[in-house]
Amino acid sequence: MATTSSMFMYSLTIQPPSAVTQAILGQFSGTKEQQIATASGSRITLHRPDPTQGKITTILSQDVFGIIRSLAAFRLAGSNKDYIIIGSDSGRIAIIEYVPSQNRFNRLHLETFGKSGIRRVIPGQYLAVDPKGRACLIASVEKNKLVYVLNRNAQAELTISSPLEAHKPQTLVFAMVGLDVGYENPVFAALEVDYGDSDQDPTGQAYEELEKSLVYYELDLGLNHVVRKWTDPVDRTATMLFQVPGGADGPSGVLVCGEDNITYRHSNQDAFRVPVPRRQGATEDPQRKRFIVAGVMHKMRGAFFFLLQSEDGDLFKVTLEMVEDDNGQPTGEIKRLKIKYFDTVPLASNLCILKSGFLFVASETGNHHFYQFEKLGDDDDETEFDSDNFPADPTEPYTPVYFHPRTAENVNLVESIDSMNPVMDCKVANLTDEDAPQIYSLCGTGARSTFRTLKHGLEVSEIVESELPSIPSAVWTTKITRNDQYDAYIILSFTNGTLVLSIGETVEEVTDTGFLSSAPTLAVQQLGEDALIQVHPKGIRHIRADRRVNEWPAPQHRSIVAATTNERQVAVALSSGEIVYFEMDSDGSLAEYDEKREMSGTVTCLSLGEVPEGRVRSQYLAVGCDDSTVRILSLDPDSTLENKSVQALTSAPSALSIMAMADSSSGGSTLYLHIGLYSGVYLRTVLDEVTGELSDTRTRFLGPKPAKLFRVSVKGQPAILALSSRPWLGYSEPQTKAFMLTPLNYVGLEWGWNFSSEQCLEGMVGIQGQNLRIFSIEKLANNLLQESIPLTYTPRQFVRHPDQPLFYVIESDNNILSPSTKTRLLNDPSVVNGDGTVLPPEDFGYSRGKGHWASCIHVVDPVTTKETLQQIDLEDNEAAVSIATVSFSSQDDETFLVVGTGKDMIVSPRSYTAGFIHVYRFQEDGKELEFIHKTKVEEPPLALLGFQGRLLAGIGTDLRIFDLGMKQLLRKSQAQVVPNLIVGLATQGSRIIVSDVQESVVYVVYKYQENRLIPFVDDTIPRWTTCTTMVDYETVAGGDKFGNLWLLRCPQKASEEADEDGSGAHLVHERQYLQGAPNRLSLMSHFFPQDIPTSLQKTHLVAGGRDVLLWSGLQGTLGILIPFVSREDVDFFQTLEQHLRSEDAPLAGRDHLIYRSYYVPVKGVLDGDLCERYALLPNDKKQMIAGELDRSVREIERKISDMRTRVAY
């Protein structure tokens, strides 16, 4: 990277992409359990379906820093573990295995065969595996196919041969599959087109007569080479192949799926063909032919079936019927092919059927679905169509067949997995007045689209909420004896007394426990084997199992102000600043240590750690004083209450907690001191178990209230509950073991404690005002919570109301019937009864109609009612394309909603009959919209913006300024500023940034006196802009259709000249440079995040955090770019990134630097996702890199985690 850049950003992903491009099934951990491996962009993720609960959990997700094009699972004969083959853009074939003991992927083989990048003739697009695991074929779209023979050596390790070539020039491949031939020579089937003749024929005659053929390639294992064994023409519309079981399980061969038909083909069998059934209904076009877009074959004992999905989402069950011999046994010959309607599920990119009776649907858009099979549709009354009635020849005509779709009967949805793909637009706003803003986004397509609110936090499930007689100050739970599994009592402390509740079937008050009820409580502890301790301001009460009570009274004129306990030790602080320490004797009584230790100030809090396994005492006592210090005192019998170390703080400590937690730096567990301050800051520091020194302090601002800390347990791990203005949980991240501090999506609590009972094994109990709440935390994996509001059509853009917490969304769908057309068709007198049923569109989609548009405007309230408040449908085949809120100065600065539409639009090649600009007035605080008028313009206005009390509109290549008139908008000014098409606008002052669809951005200045729009600076590179935002007055950040992010800056001199007072004549007459503006923008930074950015915004994400650039990507990605402040940090992360590139080379074999420089060399951006992989390295590599950087491992991990936690999640 050119270190001359004056600006550096740190790129981080805060939500990985959720669009699954491929899903495969296999036993990757070598046990009987099946797992699902999915590819999303550059990430490979392993999911574990839990058949008992019907849930899917993510085990491992890893960025391979390369685009995954294809995945395949294979297993060597006789083994019980599946390996994964990755076809990526690295020009190499990678074979990886999952190592369950270390929870990571391990690369076994990496064989180079071609150039990197996604090219037409470089293999990687298609991947097919022999079902017996003997060979795999990796192919390109054109010409090249390579076969690798897979085997095992004497050590039972996987070996891979040199590639065998099966190239054929001038051939395009449409689909590829491995044939099931049992243990004969492996055969691969491909759908191919030879374009050699049509390339040479200028008349187009050869193209018309072109044939698509099914080709078999056989790998001869004896001679070790590949031959083209058999070829036969098939239907020219064929696009997909499915493997039919062979060997002992079936007849072998393939199903060829084309437009409106499915054909069974094999080299030694006749062809059998069935049509794809079409939907019947008043709003359906009976002539529309369906394609098969996804499918899956499932084998059971002695039988198999296919589930194939059409582009409407309908699943069809396809079966083969065999010819039987005289004894009724099936022979290897086929009698007929059968198809029947099964159910309707969302449109899938992949389907997986698990042996445990579940169906995983990796949806093309929207949430992924996990279904359970209720039955296999064998005995229902759906019509079954078979191949006896249809000709096998693809050229012969036949009568189409129809079915009535119905709600699902055979499968039952058990879990919907959140997926934000595709994200169409995204905005950050704080509508709920919390300390951190929320992210609002538009996701999904068609009737499954949603408006989502994303909040940083963990999901909390509440078990009990009950009101108390008065407001308690604290709560504890305790067992009665050490060996109890569950807690027996809940103890509540009030200002004037203590209440004890017993936990059983019900929770009720008890009075005979030995607890002092007339005074408030400071601490409760189960001590030794079977005793209880209660600390109150006037003393310590020691309750024995036989209800004998020993009382230690506080010295005269002094009271206890703070206390801490564990199962063998007690320490209390008196109001005079003295500390009294007790330890349990062998007979179970508490012995006071002779000397009291005086502290310099008033003690505010104390903490003893838990007694470590096999020890008799905790080594250290932490004491916090109001002089803003924490002291560590030794509890060793030889040096009791001696000072070991001191830590100065920025404010007085309000809570302390010593506890051991898992540690990513050492790989084991480490003792930490957690500190909460009165200022609402939380600190975590490492406490050395030998010397008592404090080191490696990490801080986090929790909120404006003093922080209180409580030790809890979540998922069997120790965790810390931190309470300030909102509750937080500190825990070890399941995958990396790194420490995470995440807010809980819950009410603010004043006090909390661990809670365990038969109904709730791992819960927490807390106080909020006068209420007692018991709750638990189920999932630690996901820390961004989503709330969805369903929308009607595919959302395109949205704007926020200037004052109210409301959003206005425009939605439009192409080739979908509008509601008015649909109503007209349903009210047609010729409609038969069964055809008139309207099925819910979110499951079945909308009725299609070529050239039709359905479009609407929604008012969405994501805060109070969490629903859409109003829907305005657009008539006359208009579709909304842009939206803005504009305050017109001619109307006393009243704000209006302006929507741009296009009539009769055709997307490609681009055409339309007219464009309109609709104006709406806000009614009832923005909850309703009132139509005022619409203005006709020549082209659909793709960009609208409020500008100096008027409306700025990008119409084609023209930029126009409109004012609001009584009957329509009035044109005030106009200029042609871009070569192709305006797609975006941004403004500050009188400067306007105009984005062109393929020519990057142009800076335009508006001269008010002259009423002129003058472009004065443009870009050197044609960028296909998708979104832009102004970072400051000179700088603009943007994203393009190829998945790049960039920052451009205007030269200082040009910027000043443009803003000079006067007519702007000096700008108009300045000499043009290469048919463009007189000046050029300079590139500040450039990065390839591997997702198409759909929105960009400069914002802050956490309370007190710096501004970052938040971008959303089409596949559901959310990422940020963080500006570096100091040069020192840049150098540190640059060196770290270089080390990681070599020490932790990307899994699929892509070079990381080249990957991030896909189209333009990476400049001024450091890859945070790569830096964060440091925590996952083995210890020796961590130490080595730390040595090179001259830092400790802890220091490096702290710097990496600080980069993220200071500004984001």
Coordinates of C-alpha atoms in Angstrom, one line a residue, residues 580-814:
V580 CA -12.3 -6.3 59.4
Y581 CA -11.5 -9.7 57.9
F582 CA -12.9 -13.1 58.9
E583 CA -12.0 -16.6 57.8
M584 CA -13.9 -19.9 58.5
D585 CA -12.3 -22.2 61.0
S586 CA -12.2 -26.0 60.7
D587 CA -15.2 -26.3 63.0
G588 CA -17.3 -24.0 60.8
S589 CA -17.2 -20.9 63.0
L590 CA -16.0 -17.5 61.8
A591 CA -12.7 -16.3 63.2
E592 CA -11.9 -12.6 63.2
Y593 CA -8.3 -11.7 62.1
D594 CA -6.7 -9.8 65.1
E595 CA -5.7 -6.5 63.3
K596 CA -8.1 -4.1 61.6
R597 CA -6.6 -2.4 58.6
E598 CA -7.3 1.4 58.3
M599 CA -7.8 2.8 54.8
S600 CA -7.0 6.4 53.9
G601 CA -10.5 7.3 52.9
T602 CA -14.1 6.0 53.2
V603 CA -14.4 2.5 51.7
T604 CA -17.1 2.5 48.9
C605 CA -16.8 -1.2 47.8
L606 CA -15.0 -4.5 48.5
S607 CA -14.5 -7.7 46.6
L608 CA -13.2 -11.2 47.4
G609 CA -12.9 -13.6 44.5
E610 CA -14.4 -17.1 44.6
V611 CA -12.2 -19.7 46.4
P612 CA -10.3 -21.5 43.7
E613 CA -10.7 -25.2 43.3
G614 CA -8.6 -27.1 45.8
R615 CA -7.6 -24.0 47.9
V616 CA -8.9 -22.9 51.3
R617 CA -9.0 -19.2 50.6
S618 CA -9.1 -16.5 47.9
Q619 CA -5.7 -14.8 47.8
Y620 CA -6.7 -11.2 47.4
L621 CA -9.2 -8.6 48.7
A622 CA -9.9 -5.6 46.5
V623 CA -10.8 -2.4 48.3
G624 CA -12.2 0.7 46.6
C625 CA -12.1 4.1 48.4
D626 CA -13.6 7.4 47.7
D627 CA -10.2 8.9 46.9
S628 CA -10.6 7.2 43.5
T629 CA -8.3 4.3 44.1
V630 CA -8.5 0.5 44.2
R631 CA -6.1 -1.3 46.5
I632 CA -5.3 -5.0 46.3
L633 CA -4.7 -6.5 49.8
S634 CA -3.1 -9.9 50.4
L635 CA -5.0 -12.5 52.5
D636 CA -2.0 -14.8 52.8
P637 CA -1.7 -15.9 56.5
D638 CA 1.9 -14.6 56.5
S639 CA 1.0 -11.1 55.1
T640 CA -2.7 -10.6 55.9
L641 CA -4.1 -7.3 54.7
E642 CA -0.8 -6.1 53.4
N643 CA -0.9 -3.8 50.4
K644 CA 0.0 -5.5 47.2
S645 CA -0.8 -2.9 44.5
V646 CA -2.8 0.3 43.9
Q647 CA -4.7 1.5 40.9
A648 CA -5.7 5.1 40.5
L649 CA -9.0 5.8 38.8
T650 CA -10.7 8.7 37.2
S651 CA -13.6 8.7 39.7
A652 CA -14.6 6.8 42.8
P653 CA -15.3 3.1 42.4
S654 CA -18.9 2.1 42.9
A655 CA -18.5 -1.7 42.5
L656 CA -15.7 -4.3 42.4
S657 CA -15.7 -8.0 41.4
I658 CA -12.7 -10.4 41.3
M659 CA -13.4 -13.3 39.0
A660 CA -11.7 -15.8 36.8
M661 CA -12.8 -15.9 33.1
A662 CA -11.7 -17.6 29.9
D663 CA -8.9 -15.6 28.3
S664 CA -8.1 -15.6 24.5
S665 CA -4.5 -14.4 25.1
S666 CA -3.3 -17.3 27.2
G667 CA -5.9 -19.9 26.0
G668 CA -6.7 -20.8 29.7
S669 CA -8.5 -18.8 32.3
T670 CA -7.2 -15.6 34.0
L671 CA -8.1 -13.7 37.1
Y672 CA -9.7 -10.4 36.3
L673 CA -10.7 -7.5 38.5
H674 CA -13.8 -5.8 37.2
I675 CA -14.3 -2.2 38.4
G676 CA -17.4 0.0 38.1
L677 CA -17.1 3.7 38.7
Y678 CA -19.6 6.4 39.9
S679 CA -19.1 8.1 36.5
G680 CA -20.7 5.1 34.7
V681 CA -17.4 3.8 33.4
Y682 CA -16.5 0.1 33.5
L683 CA -12.9 -1.1 33.7
R684 CA -11.6 -4.7 33.4
T685 CA -8.0 -5.3 34.4
V686 CA -5.9 -8.4 34.8
L687 CA -5.0 -9.4 38.4
D688 CA -1.7 -11.3 38.6
E689 CA -2.3 -14.4 40.7
V690 CA 1.2 -14.4 42.0
T691 CA 2.2 -10.8 42.7
G692 CA -1.2 -9.1 42.9
E693 CA -0.2 -6.6 40.3
L694 CA -2.9 -5.0 38.1
S695 CA -2.2 -4.7 34.3
D696 CA -3.9 -4.5 30.9
T697 CA -6.8 -2.2 31.7
R698 CA -9.7 -1.9 29.3
T699 CA -12.4 0.7 29.7
R700 CA -15.9 1.1 28.4
F701 CA -18.5 3.8 29.1
L702 CA -21.8 2.1 30.1
G703 CA -24.1 5.1 30.8
P704 CA -24.5 8.2 33.1
K705 CA -25.5 6.2 36.2
P706 CA -22.9 4.7 38.7
A707 CA -22.0 1.1 37.5
K708 CA -22.9 -1.9 39.7
L709 CA -21.3 -5.3 39.0
F710 CA -22.6 -8.8 39.8
R711 CA -21.2 -12.2 39.1
V712 CA -23.6 -14.4 37.1
S713 CA -23.4 -17.5 35.0
V714 CA -24.6 -17.8 31.4
K715 CA -24.3 -21.0 29.3
G716 CA -22.1 -22.6 32.0
Q717 CA -19.6 -19.8 31.8
P718 CA -18.9 -17.1 34.4
A719 CA -20.1 -13.7 33.2
I720 CA -20.5 -10.3 34.7
L721 CA -23.8 -8.3 34.9
A722 CA -23.0 -4.6 34.8
L723 CA -25.9 -2.2 35.6
S724 CA -25.8 1.5 34.8
S725 CA -28.6 3.4 32.9
R726 CA -29.1 0.1 31.1
P727 CA -28.0 -3.5 31.9
W728 CA -24.9 -5.0 30.2
L729 CA -23.4 -8.4 30.2
G730 CA -19.7 -9.1 30.0
Y731 CA -19.0 -12.7 28.7
S732 CA -16.5 -14.7 26.7
E733 CA -17.5 -14.9 23.0
P734 CA -18.2 -18.6 22.3
Q735 CA -16.0 -18.8 19.2
T736 CA -12.9 -16.6 19.9
K737 CA -13.1 -16.6 23.7
A738 CA -12.6 -12.8 23.5
F739 CA -14.3 -10.7 26.1
M740 CA -17.5 -9.1 24.9
L741 CA -19.6 -6.4 26.7
T742 CA -23.0 -6.2 25.2
P743 CA -26.1 -4.3 26.5
L744 CA -29.2 -6.4 27.3
N745 CA -32.4 -5.6 25.5
Y746 CA -34.3 -5.1 28.7
V747 CA -35.5 -2.5 31.3
G748 CA -32.9 -0.7 33.4
L749 CA -32.2 -2.6 36.6
E750 CA -31.0 -1.3 40.0
W751 CA -29.6 -4.6 41.3
G752 CA -29.1 -8.1 40.0
W753 CA -28.0 -11.6 41.1
N754 CA -27.7 -15.1 39.9
F755 CA -30.8 -17.3 40.1
S756 CA -31.2 -21.0 39.7
S757 CA -34.4 -23.1 40.2
E758 CA -36.0 -26.2 38.6
Q759 CA -37.9 -24.1 36.1
C760 CA -35.0 -21.9 35.2
L761 CA -31.5 -23.5 35.6
E762 CA -29.5 -20.4 34.6
G763 CA -31.3 -17.2 35.2
M764 CA -30.9 -13.9 36.9
V765 CA -33.1 -12.0 39.3
G766 CA -33.2 -8.2 39.3
I767 CA -35.0 -5.2 40.7
Q768 CA -36.5 -2.5 38.7
G769 CA -38.3 0.2 40.7
Q770 CA -40.9 -1.7 42.8
N771 CA -40.8 -4.8 40.6
L772 CA -38.9 -8.1 41.0
R773 CA -38.0 -9.6 37.7
I774 CA -36.5 -13.1 36.9
F775 CA -35.1 -13.5 33.4
S776 CA -32.6 -15.6 31.4
I777 CA -30.3 -15.1 28.4
E778 CA -30.6 -17.8 25.7
K779 CA -28.3 -16.8 22.9
L780 CA -24.9 -15.3 23.1
A781 CA -24.0 -15.7 19.4
N782 CA -26.1 -12.8 18.0
N783 CA -25.6 -9.3 19.4
L784 CA -27.6 -7.4 16.9
L785 CA -31.4 -7.8 17.5
Q786 CA -33.8 -7.4 14.7
E787 CA -37.5 -6.4 14.7
S788 CA -39.4 -6.7 11.5
I789 CA -42.4 -4.9 10.1
P790 CA -43.8 -6.6 6.9
L791 CA -44.0 -4.4 3.7
T792 CA -46.0 -5.1 0.5
Y793 CA -43.6 -4.9 -2.4
T794 CA -39.9 -4.6 -2.8
P795 CA -38.8 -1.5 -1.0
R796 CA -36.6 0.9 -3.0
Q797 CA -35.8 3.9 -0.7
F798 CA -37.1 5.6 2.4
V799 CA -36.9 8.9 4.2
R800 CA -37.5 10.0 7.8
H801 CA -40.0 12.6 8.9
P802 CA -38.0 15.7 9.9
D803 CA -39.4 15.8 13.5
Q804 CA -41.6 12.7 14.2
P805 CA -40.3 9.1 14.6
L806 CA -41.8 8.0 11.3
F807 CA -40.5 6.7 8.0
Y808 CA -41.9 6.9 4.5
V809 CA -41.1 4.0 2.2
I810 CA -41.5 3.7 -1.5
E811 CA -42.0 0.1 -2.9
S812 CA -42.4 -1.2 -6.4
D813 CA -42.3 -4.5 -8.2
N814 CA -42.0 -5.2 -11.9

